[in-house]
mmCIF file of C-alpha atoms in Angstrom:
data_model
loop_
_atom_site.group_PDB
_atom_site.id
_atom_site.type_symbol
_atom_site.label_atom_id
_atom_site.label_comp_id
_atom_site.label_asym_id
_atom_site.label_seq_id
_atom_site.Cartn_x
_atom_site.Cartn_y
_atom_site.Cartn_z
ATOM 1 C CA UNK A 1 49.514 -54.153 68.575
ATOM 2 C CA UNK A 2 46.515 -52.857 70.556
ATOM 3 C CA UNK A 3 46.819 -49.425 68.959
ATOM 4 C CA UNK A 4 46.763 -50.941 65.471
ATOM 5 C CA UNK A 5 43.607 -52.963 66.239
ATOM 6 C CA UNK A 6 41.949 -49.925 67.793
ATOM 7 C CA UNK A 7 42.946 -47.719 64.869
ATOM 8 C CA UNK A 8 41.410 -50.052 62.300
ATOM 9 C CA UNK A 9 38.300 -50.604 64.439
ATOM 10 C CA UNK A 10 37.688 -46.848 64.573
ATOM 11 C CA UNK A 11 38.188 -46.555 60.819
ATOM 12 C CA UNK A 12 35.758 -49.413 60.231
ATOM 13 C CA UNK A 13 33.282 -47.752 62.590
ATOM 14 C CA UNK A 14 33.583 -44.491 60.621
ATOM 15 C CA UNK A 15 32.962 -46.293 57.343
ATOM 16 C CA UNK A 16 29.921 -48.142 58.673
ATOM 17 C CA UNK A 17 28.448 -45.009 60.270
ATOM 18 C CA UNK A 18 28.981 -42.981 57.124
ATOM 19 C CA UNK A 19 27.257 -45.650 55.024
ATOM 20 C CA UNK A 20 24.408 -45.747 57.572
ATOM 21 C CA UNK A 21 23.900 -41.973 57.366
ATOM 22 C CA UNK A 22 24.075 -42.005 53.557
ATOM 23 C CA UNK A 23 21.444 -44.760 53.345
ATOM 24 C CA UNK A 24 19.228 -43.111 55.977
ATOM 25 C CA UNK A 25 19.508 -39.777 54.186
ATOM 26 C CA UNK A 26 18.684 -41.349 50.834
ATOM 27 C CA UNK A 27 15.641 -43.093 52.352
ATOM 28 C CA UNK A 28 14.505 -39.814 53.902
ATOM 29 C CA UNK A 29 14.660 -38.015 50.569
ATOM 30 C CA UNK A 30 12.769 -40.730 48.685
ATOM 31 C CA UNK A 31 9.043 -40.565 49.335
ATOM 32 C CA UNK A 32 8.250 -44.214 48.585
ATOM 33 C CA UNK A 33 10.775 -45.779 51.000
ATOM 34 C CA UNK A 34 9.983 -46.257 54.688
ATOM 35 C CA UNK A 35 12.772 -45.537 57.191
ATOM 36 C CA UNK A 36 11.399 -48.124 59.635
ATOM 37 C CA UNK A 37 12.295 -47.248 63.252
ATOM 38 C CA UNK A 38 14.215 -44.189 62.058
ATOM 39 C CA UNK A 39 11.129 -42.602 60.532
ATOM 40 C CA UNK A 40 10.369 -39.157 61.863
ATOM 41 C CA UNK A 41 6.600 -39.787 61.872
ATOM 42 C CA UNK A 42 6.080 -36.161 61.010
ATOM 43 C CA UNK A 43 5.385 -34.176 57.884
ATOM 44 C CA UNK A 44 7.053 -35.016 54.597
ATOM 45 C CA UNK A 45 8.974 -31.734 54.713
ATOM 46 C CA UNK A 46 10.825 -32.813 57.857
ATOM 47 C CA UNK A 47 11.663 -36.179 56.273
ATOM 48 C CA UNK A 48 13.267 -34.451 53.285
ATOM 49 C CA UNK A 49 15.098 -31.831 55.392
ATOM 50 C CA UNK A 50 16.489 -34.450 57.765
ATOM 51 C CA UNK A 51 17.233 -36.755 54.822
ATOM 52 C CA UNK A 52 19.403 -34.121 53.173
ATOM 53 C CA UNK A 53 21.172 -33.373 56.473
ATOM 54 C CA UNK A 54 21.763 -37.097 57.121
ATOM 55 C CA UNK A 55 23.118 -37.543 53.616
ATOM 56 C CA UNK A 56 25.515 -34.630 54.105
ATOM 57 C CA UNK A 57 26.569 -36.030 57.502
ATOM 58 C CA UNK A 58 27.302 -39.419 55.964
ATOM 59 C CA UNK A 59 29.304 -37.869 53.159
ATOM 60 C CA UNK A 60 31.178 -35.707 55.658
ATOM 61 C CA UNK A 61 32.195 -38.770 57.679
ATOM 62 C CA UNK A 62 33.163 -40.686 54.542
ATOM 63 C CA UNK A 63 35.069 -37.819 52.940
ATOM 64 C CA UNK A 64 37.171 -37.620 56.084
ATOM 65 C CA UNK A 65 39.139 -40.564 54.682
ATOM 66 C CA UNK A 66 39.948 -38.900 51.389
ATOM 67 C CA UNK A 67 39.535 -35.125 51.473
ATOM 68 C CA UNK A 68 40.443 -34.015 54.987
ATOM 69 C CA UNK A 69 44.088 -34.434 55.862
ATOM 70 C CA UNK A 70 43.939 -32.812 59.269
ATOM 71 C CA UNK A 71 42.597 -34.448 62.381
ATOM 72 C CA UNK A 72 40.819 -31.208 63.271
ATOM 73 C CA UNK A 73 38.559 -31.385 60.210
ATOM 74 C CA UNK A 74 37.516 -34.942 61.051
ATOM 75 C CA UNK A 75 36.969 -33.938 64.691
ATOM 76 C CA UNK A 76 34.777 -30.934 63.870
ATOM 77 C CA UNK A 77 32.872 -32.872 61.225
ATOM 78 C CA UNK A 78 32.160 -35.540 63.817
ATOM 79 C CA UNK A 79 31.045 -32.931 66.351
ATOM 80 C CA UNK A 80 28.581 -31.479 63.841
ATOM 81 C CA UNK A 81 27.172 -34.922 63.047
ATOM 82 C CA UNK A 82 26.961 -35.777 66.775
ATOM 83 C CA UNK A 83 25.070 -32.574 67.626
ATOM 84 C CA UNK A 84 22.701 -33.111 64.720
ATOM 85 C CA UNK A 85 22.045 -36.699 65.825
ATOM 86 C CA UNK A 86 21.319 -35.654 69.426
ATOM 87 C CA UNK A 87 18.867 -33.010 68.201
ATOM 88 C CA UNK A 88 17.171 -35.642 66.075
ATOM 89 C CA UNK A 89 16.886 -38.046 69.018
ATOM 90 C CA UNK A 90 15.438 -35.364 71.302
ATOM 91 C CA UNK A 91 12.918 -34.290 68.663
ATOM 92 C CA UNK A 92 11.760 -37.781 67.692
ATOM 93 C CA UNK A 93 11.823 -39.470 71.081
ATOM 94 C CA UNK A 94 10.800 -36.637 73.411
ATOM 95 C CA UNK A 95 9.392 -33.465 71.858
ATOM 96 C CA UNK A 96 7.194 -35.049 69.186
ATOM 97 C CA UNK A 97 5.874 -37.610 71.686
ATOM 98 C CA UNK A 98 4.461 -34.943 74.003
ATOM 99 C CA UNK A 99 0.761 -34.280 73.579
ATOM 100 C CA UNK A 100 -0.680 -31.293 75.366
ATOM 101 C CA UNK A 101 -4.327 -30.379 75.124
ATOM 102 C CA UNK A 102 -6.480 -27.990 77.112
ATOM 103 C CA UNK A 103 -6.953 -30.409 79.989
ATOM 104 C CA UNK A 104 -4.359 -33.156 79.579
ATOM 105 C CA UNK A 105 -0.665 -33.693 79.279
ATOM 106 C CA UNK A 106 0.453 -37.051 77.877
ATOM 107 C CA UNK A 107 3.570 -38.727 76.596
ATOM 108 C CA UNK A 108 2.681 -41.128 73.784
ATOM 109 C CA UNK A 109 5.214 -43.716 72.757
ATOM 110 C CA UNK A 110 5.246 -44.240 68.989
ATOM 111 C CA UNK A 111 4.215 -46.790 67.820
ATOM 112 C CA UNK A 112 4.259 -48.456 71.252
ATOM 113 C CA UNK A 113 6.551 -48.428 74.298
ATOM 114 C CA UNK A 114 8.613 -51.480 73.284
ATOM 115 C CA UNK A 115 9.417 -50.267 69.781
ATOM 116 C CA UNK A 116 10.029 -46.741 71.088
ATOM 117 C CA UNK A 117 12.504 -48.136 73.644
ATOM 118 C CA UNK A 118 14.279 -50.261 71.020
ATOM 119 C CA UNK A 119 14.560 -47.287 68.660
ATOM 120 C CA UNK A 120 15.859 -45.067 71.481
ATOM 121 C CA UNK A 121 18.493 -47.639 72.449
ATOM 122 C CA UNK A 122 19.573 -47.962 68.811
ATOM 123 C CA UNK A 123 19.812 -44.201 68.365
ATOM 124 C CA UNK A 124 21.842 -43.892 71.573
ATOM 125 C CA UNK A 125 24.238 -46.597 70.351
ATOM 126 C CA UNK A 126 24.745 -44.581 67.159
ATOM 127 C CA UNK A 127 25.356 -41.441 69.261
ATOM 128 C CA UNK A 128 27.950 -43.247 71.371
ATOM 129 C CA UNK A 129 29.657 -44.575 68.225
ATOM 130 C CA UNK A 130 29.869 -41.001 66.936
ATOM 131 C CA UNK A 131 31.288 -39.918 70.293
ATOM 132 C CA UNK A 132 33.962 -42.634 70.059
ATOM 133 C CA UNK A 133 34.992 -41.322 66.645
ATOM 134 C CA UNK A 134 35.101 -37.752 67.950
ATOM 135 C CA UNK A 135 37.230 -38.748 70.946
ATOM 136 C CA UNK A 136 39.649 -40.624 68.688
ATOM 137 C CA UNK A 137 40.298 -37.535 66.572
ATOM 138 C CA UNK A 138 40.324 -34.797 69.257
#
């Protein structure tokens, strides 16, 4: 009975994550919609590039239910999405927050420390959820 509950929980998690990535990707592509805490706060080009990648990641996770019949395809799709998400977190929460000038080195939390911390925690929860899906299909 525990396996059945776990199996359906993982499937539900995959569906919800895929819908999340599809929505986030769609918002990133559209120029009049704000991505809230998931905004890249960078140039419009990065928003569109990441939006397309997020949309593809969401479709990849969702298509795993219908198109991929092997566990390996779902596993490798999840690994690709997980790596992409970690790169996004490092860029948005570390690299783009560093400010180096001729005489100073500063780390600026965007928009402030509390919202930065909440966004980081949320993005790490999404990363762990992706890791759970990967581990289920390895």
